[in-house]
Amino acid sequence: MSTSCALETRVTDLEDQLESKQSELNDIANMGVMLTSMLDIEAILSAMMEMSLRIVSAEVGCILIRDNGELETRISWGVDGSHVRKIKAGNDIDLAQAAYDTARTIRLNEIPKDSEVSAIVNSVICVPVTQKSEPIGVLVAVNKTNGEGFSDHDVATLERLVNFAAVAIENANMMKEILKKQKLEQELSLAKDIQRALLPNLDIDLRGASIGSLYLPAGKVGGDYFDLIPISDKEFVVIVGDVSNKGVPAALMMTAVRSVIRSDTYRGKDVASIVTHTNRIVCEDVMRYPNIFISFVYAYFDLAAGTCTYTNAGHLPPFIHNKYSGELRQLTTGGIIVGQFEDFEYMHETIDLVRGDRILLFTDGVTECVNRADQMYGREELEKFFAARGDMRPQELVDQLKTVLDEFTLGAGESQFDDTTAVVVEIEG
């Protein structure tokens, strides 16, 4: 009879233990669900701290997270991270750092008597927080409320909870990246709209000249700047340039530059003065939009006078070629890129134009495109291409250039492409 009672008692105890264990597992699972449903990292860390102290009956604790290679306190409940870092064992080991470095939980239930914190700390658990097997921080629980040391069960319980929290942190980081990408996509879309609005109307009637253009932005937002400003049926301006950055700031800067140039052009300012004034405006705006610089060629064509007056502001020198004589040279007069020195004074040059003269303005997307062997197309090849096609109309020429570049870059992948702009002006006489 006594054996039967003892057995029943044992069974009851086991059932109670099983029920308690099941209840605890349910609690941890519920905590995990709560943590993984959060998308704010600070909220996740705060909840993890509160749950950890409660589930193992610890008095105080903190969470240290890696920041620029160092463990920094992110959450502190009753004890600061600087005090936690003083909890050390043999060989003066920093327990929190050791748990982080080894990605293994460290438990210490006997603090050395000579420790700086032995008067207030009697036991500690340091559990590494890891993502994809890499530690990102450490959870620290200090002192059992009953005065005893932390058990194996406490260690296992905290590790389970920290695993849930690590998943929650990863989810939150992923969501943060998704939102950041969405914001960037929205900005790029806006910049693309701005840039599209800046493209010139090429359907103009010019007496004595014809124009062909190629404009291929590499992605949603290009860094190239292209404009055509008709002044009369015998006067017009062509501008080809490159903005050093992309996105909304670059698009806004391009808008400002376009407005200044167009305004000064219509007011009849001379070419060098227009570029000098534009440079001053850009230098002022660089404070708001750092690391944005612009190189461009401003070319004013006066067909009645038979001249082209240009300034090259740090841009790739255009080619001028006469399809009858075969003579070819570069247009280099001007100065440095726009946006560097506010007081810089630009120069211009006026060249005489004759029938058959053709001017090619272009950006580095033409000369620096790369083939599958990582070789650039290059300025020399472009010069040969341009000089050999005197029989082509301007638009036919730039269309042929696109075909040549497409063939050259075939198989090289798209990631290396820069924006591509080329404009040909031919004097018909």
PDB file of C-alpha atoms in Angstrom, residues 322-324 353-358 426-429:
ATOM      1  CA  ASN A 322      35.485  68.938 -91.159  1.00  0.00           C
ATOM      2  CA  LYS A 323      34.155  66.129 -93.284  1.00  0.00           C
ATOM      3  CA  TYR A 324      35.585  67.685 -96.464  1.00  0.00           C
ATOM      4  CA  LEU A 353      32.721  77.596 -88.788  1.00  0.00           C
ATOM      5  CA  VAL A 354      32.612  76.530 -92.408  1.00  0.00           C
ATOM      6  CA  ARG A 355      30.389  74.195 -94.357  1.00  0.00           C
ATOM      7  CA  GLY A 356      31.028  70.584 -93.367  1.00  0.00           C
ATOM      8  CA  ASP A 357      32.247  71.349 -89.846  1.00  0.00           C
ATOM      9  CA  ARG A 358      30.840  68.952 -87.283  1.00  0.00           C
ATOM     10  CA  GLU A 426      26.821  69.899 -88.360  1.00  0.00           C
ATOM     11  CA  ILE A 427      27.166  73.173 -90.246  1.00  0.00           C
ATOM     12  CA  GLU A 428      25.373  72.929 -93.563  1.00  0.00           C
ATOM     13  CA  GLY A 429      26.143  76.332 -95.015  1.00  0.00           C
TER      14      GLY A 429
END
